[in-house]
Short mmCIF file of C-alpha atoms in Angstrom, two decimals:
data_model
loop_
_atom_site.label_atom_id
_atom_site.label_comp_id
_atom_site.label_asym_id
_atom_site.label_seq_id
_atom_site.Cartn_x
_atom_site.Cartn_y
_atom_site.Cartn_z
CA MET A 1 66.41 33.01 65.12
CA ARG A 2 70.10 32.57 65.82
CA THR A 3 70.88 34.14 62.45
CA ALA A 4 68.73 37.15 63.29
CA VAL A 5 70.42 37.53 66.67
CA LYS A 6 73.82 37.21 65.02
CA TRP A 7 73.00 39.91 62.50
CA LEU A 8 71.59 42.12 65.25
CA SER A 9 74.86 41.76 67.17
CA VAL A 10 76.84 42.63 64.08
CA LEU A 11 74.66 45.70 63.43
CA LEU A 12 74.95 46.81 67.06
CA ALA A 13 78.74 46.43 66.98
CA ALA A 14 78.89 48.37 63.72
CA SER A 15 76.67 51.06 65.21
CA LEU A 16 78.91 51.35 68.29
CA LEU A 17 82.01 51.55 66.11
CA ALA A 18 80.40 54.27 64.04
CA ALA A 19 79.44 56.16 67.18
CA CYS A 20 82.98 55.88 68.51
CA ALA A 21 84.41 56.97 65.20
CA GLY A 22 82.02 59.89 65.21
CA GLN A 23 83.30 61.00 68.62
CA LYS A 24 86.97 60.63 67.77
CA GLU A 25 87.27 64.00 66.07
CA PRO A 26 85.53 66.08 68.75
CA ALA A 27 87.41 64.21 71.48
CA THR A 28 90.76 64.79 69.81
CA LYS A 29 89.94 68.44 69.17
CA ALA A 30 88.80 68.99 72.76
CA VAL A 31 92.06 67.64 74.17
CA ALA A 32 94.13 69.63 71.67
CA ASP A 33 92.25 72.86 72.45
CA ILE A 34 92.59 72.44 76.21
CA GLU A 35 96.28 71.58 75.88
CA ALA A 36 96.95 74.63 73.69
CA SER A 37 95.08 76.98 76.03
CA LEU A 38 96.93 75.62 79.04
CA ALA A 39 100.28 75.97 77.30
CA ALA A 40 99.53 79.62 76.52
CA MET A 41 98.95 80.49 80.18
CA ARG A 42 101.30 78.01 81.86
CA GLU A 43 104.09 80.53 82.57
CA ASP A 44 101.78 82.99 84.34
CA ALA A 45 99.83 80.17 85.99
CA THR A 46 103.04 78.71 87.41
CA LYS A 47 103.80 82.09 88.96
CA TYR A 48 100.37 83.12 90.19
CA ALA A 49 98.26 79.96 90.60
CA ALA A 50 100.51 76.92 90.91
CA ASN A 51 98.02 74.76 92.84
CA GLU A 52 95.16 75.41 90.43
CA LEU A 53 97.50 74.77 87.50
CA GLN A 54 98.44 71.38 88.93
CA GLN A 55 94.77 70.41 89.22
CA VAL A 56 94.09 71.29 85.57
CA GLU A 57 97.21 69.41 84.46
CA VAL A 58 96.04 66.29 86.30
CA ALA A 59 92.62 66.57 84.63
CA LEU A 60 94.25 67.02 81.23
CA LEU A 61 96.43 63.96 81.76
CA SER A 62 93.27 61.97 82.49
CA LEU A 63 91.71 63.17 79.24
CA LYS A 64 94.83 62.28 77.27
CA ASP A 65 94.89 58.87 78.89
CA SER A 66 91.28 58.23 77.83
CA LEU A 67 92.08 59.48 74.33
CA ALA A 68 95.06 57.13 74.09
CA LYS A 69 92.76 54.27 75.08
CA LYS A 70 90.32 55.39 72.35
CA ASP A 71 87.65 56.00 74.97
CA TYR A 72 86.34 58.97 73.02
CA LYS A 73 83.01 58.95 74.82
CA ALA A 74 84.76 59.49 78.16
CA VAL A 75 86.81 62.31 76.70
CA VAL A 76 83.79 64.09 75.24
CA ALA A 77 81.92 63.67 78.53
CA ALA A 78 84.75 64.96 80.73
CA ALA A 79 86.11 67.73 78.51
CA PRO A 80 83.51 70.40 79.47
CA ALA A 81 84.39 70.11 83.16
CA VAL A 82 88.09 70.45 82.38
CA SER A 83 87.33 73.46 80.19
CA THR A 84 85.49 75.01 83.14
CA GLN A 85 88.53 74.37 85.35
CA LEU A 86 90.68 75.99 82.71
CA ALA A 87 88.45 79.07 82.56
CA SER A 88 88.57 79.36 86.35
CA LEU A 89 92.36 79.08 86.25
CA GLN A 90 92.50 81.87 83.69
CA GLN A 91 90.37 84.11 85.89
CA THR A 92 92.55 83.41 88.93
CA VAL A 93 95.75 84.08 86.99
CA THR A 94 94.39 87.34 85.57
CA ALA A 95 93.21 88.58 88.98
CA LYS A 96 96.45 87.71 90.77
CA ARG A 97 98.59 89.11 87.97
CA ASP A 98 96.66 92.39 88.10
CA GLU A 99 97.10 92.50 91.89
CA ALA A 100 100.83 91.89 91.53
CA HIS A 101 101.17 94.63 88.92
CA ALA A 102 99.24 97.06 91.12
CA ALA A 103 101.44 96.17 94.10
CA MET A 104 104.57 96.71 92.02
CA ALA A 105 103.31 100.09 90.81
CA ALA A 106 102.54 101.18 94.37
CA ALA A 107 105.92 99.90 95.56
CA GLY A 108 107.61 101.85 92.80
CA GLU A 109 106.03 105.05 94.09
CA GLU A 110 107.00 104.25 97.68
CA TRP A 111 110.53 103.36 96.62
CA ARG A 112 111.06 106.82 95.15
CA ALA A 113 110.48 108.38 98.57
CA LEU A 114 112.52 105.80 100.47
CA SER A 115 115.43 105.98 98.04
CA ALA A 116 115.89 109.61 99.03
CA GLU A 117 115.00 109.31 102.72
CA VAL A 118 117.03 106.27 103.77
CA PRO A 119 120.41 107.33 102.28
CA ASP A 120 119.97 110.75 103.91
CA MET A 121 119.31 109.02 107.21
CA VAL A 122 122.41 106.83 106.78
CA ALA A 123 124.53 109.87 106.01
CA ALA A 124 123.24 111.78 109.05
CA ILE A 125 123.85 108.85 111.40
CA GLN A 126 127.28 108.17 109.90
CA SER A 127 128.26 111.81 110.40
CA ARG A 128 127.09 111.76 114.02
CA VAL A 129 128.90 108.48 114.73
CA ASP A 130 132.12 109.81 113.18
CA ILE A 131 131.96 112.98 115.28
CA LEU A 132 131.24 111.08 118.51
CA SER A 133 133.97 108.53 117.77
CA GLN A 134 136.51 111.34 117.67
CA SER A 135 135.22 112.93 120.87
CA LYS A 136 136.97 112.18 124.13
CA LYS A 137 133.68 112.14 125.98
CA LEU A 138 130.14 111.24 124.90
CA PRO A 139 127.46 113.94 125.25
CA LYS A 140 125.15 113.88 128.23
CA GLY A 141 122.29 111.44 127.70
CA ILE A 142 124.25 109.06 125.43
CA THR A 143 125.76 106.09 127.23
CA THR A 144 128.60 103.98 125.92
CA GLU A 145 126.15 101.11 125.47
CA ALA A 146 123.79 103.32 123.48
CA PHE A 147 126.63 104.52 121.29
CA GLU A 148 127.82 100.98 120.59
CA SER A 149 124.23 99.98 119.83
CA ALA A 150 123.97 102.92 117.44
CA LYS A 151 127.13 101.85 115.59
CA THR A 152 125.74 98.33 115.27
CA GLY A 153 122.43 99.74 114.09
CA LEU A 154 124.19 101.84 111.47
CA GLU A 155 125.94 98.80 110.01
CA SER A 156 122.70 96.82 110.06
CA MET A 157 120.97 99.70 108.31
CA LYS A 158 123.64 99.84 105.61
CA THR A 159 123.29 96.10 104.99
CA ALA A 160 119.51 96.31 104.74
CA TRP A 161 119.76 99.24 102.34
CA GLN A 162 122.26 97.39 100.14
CA SER A 163 119.83 94.44 99.99
CA ALA A 164 117.00 96.83 99.13
CA THR A 165 118.87 98.45 96.27
CA ALA A 166 119.87 95.01 94.96
CA SER A 167 116.23 93.85 95.04
CA PHE A 168 115.07 96.96 93.21
CA GLY A 169 117.81 96.54 90.64
CA SER A 170 116.72 92.97 90.00
CA GLY A 171 113.16 94.11 89.30
CA ASP A 172 111.47 93.36 92.63
CA PRO A 173 110.28 96.73 94.00
CA VAL A 174 107.91 95.08 96.47
CA LYS A 175 110.75 93.25 98.23
CA ALA A 176 112.95 96.34 97.89
CA VAL A 177 110.40 98.46 99.76
CA GLU A 178 110.13 95.87 102.55
CA GLN A 179 113.90 95.89 102.99
CA ALA A 180 114.09 99.69 102.76
CA LYS A 181 111.42 100.00 105.45
CA SER A 182 113.45 97.67 107.64
CA ALA A 183 116.47 99.90 107.10
CA LYS A 184 114.40 102.97 107.93
CA ASP A 185 113.05 101.41 111.14
CA THR A 186 116.59 100.56 112.22
CA GLY A 187 117.63 104.10 111.37
CA THR A 188 114.83 105.59 113.45
CA ALA A 189 115.90 103.54 116.48
CA THR A 190 119.53 104.48 115.88
CA LEU A 191 118.69 108.18 115.69
CA ALA A 192 116.92 107.88 119.03
CA ALA A 193 119.93 106.15 120.57
CA LEU A 194 122.09 109.06 119.41
CA GLY A 195 119.69 111.66 120.70
CA MET A 196 118.78 112.79 117.19
CA ALA A 197 115.30 113.49 115.88
CA PRO A 198 114.14 111.88 112.61
CA LYS A 199 113.96 114.29 109.70
CA ALA A 200 110.42 115.57 109.18
CA GLY A 201 108.54 114.14 106.16
#
């Protein structure tokens, strides 16, 4: 009886070893495939879906840890869920990347208008400030305080426009448009302080 039990134990152990050996290849392949797919999208994922990327990386580390411990069964069991996470990450990255590209395209169009409008506004305000600075008396309706505010606004506008052009030059039209709009808003207020009407269009 003891001999039979002993042999049964040996057969069971052999069977378990065979099962483990049989799962080694699919487990190893699953980890390798997930790792390769993640590496291919990591750059975009870092930019567009950092939190989701971190979650997948943690899950992958867990798989690799199980693989290192030769717990192939755990790897095979967990791999599908990690693959699903990876697919979700890919969808998120694609959607956010497309949104970013669309926003950049729209900003590029808007920038073309602002890049003509804002410098014209700066030139008009600068001309008016220069003329008033040389005058002995300010026109009716423009106080000294308003004129000083206008000069400050002009300098602020120039600074914002310089930042905008720098952002556009560095390949960030979205930020450039935000800064250009800030410059335009300042210019509109400055025009009002000087008793000037904004140019139509």
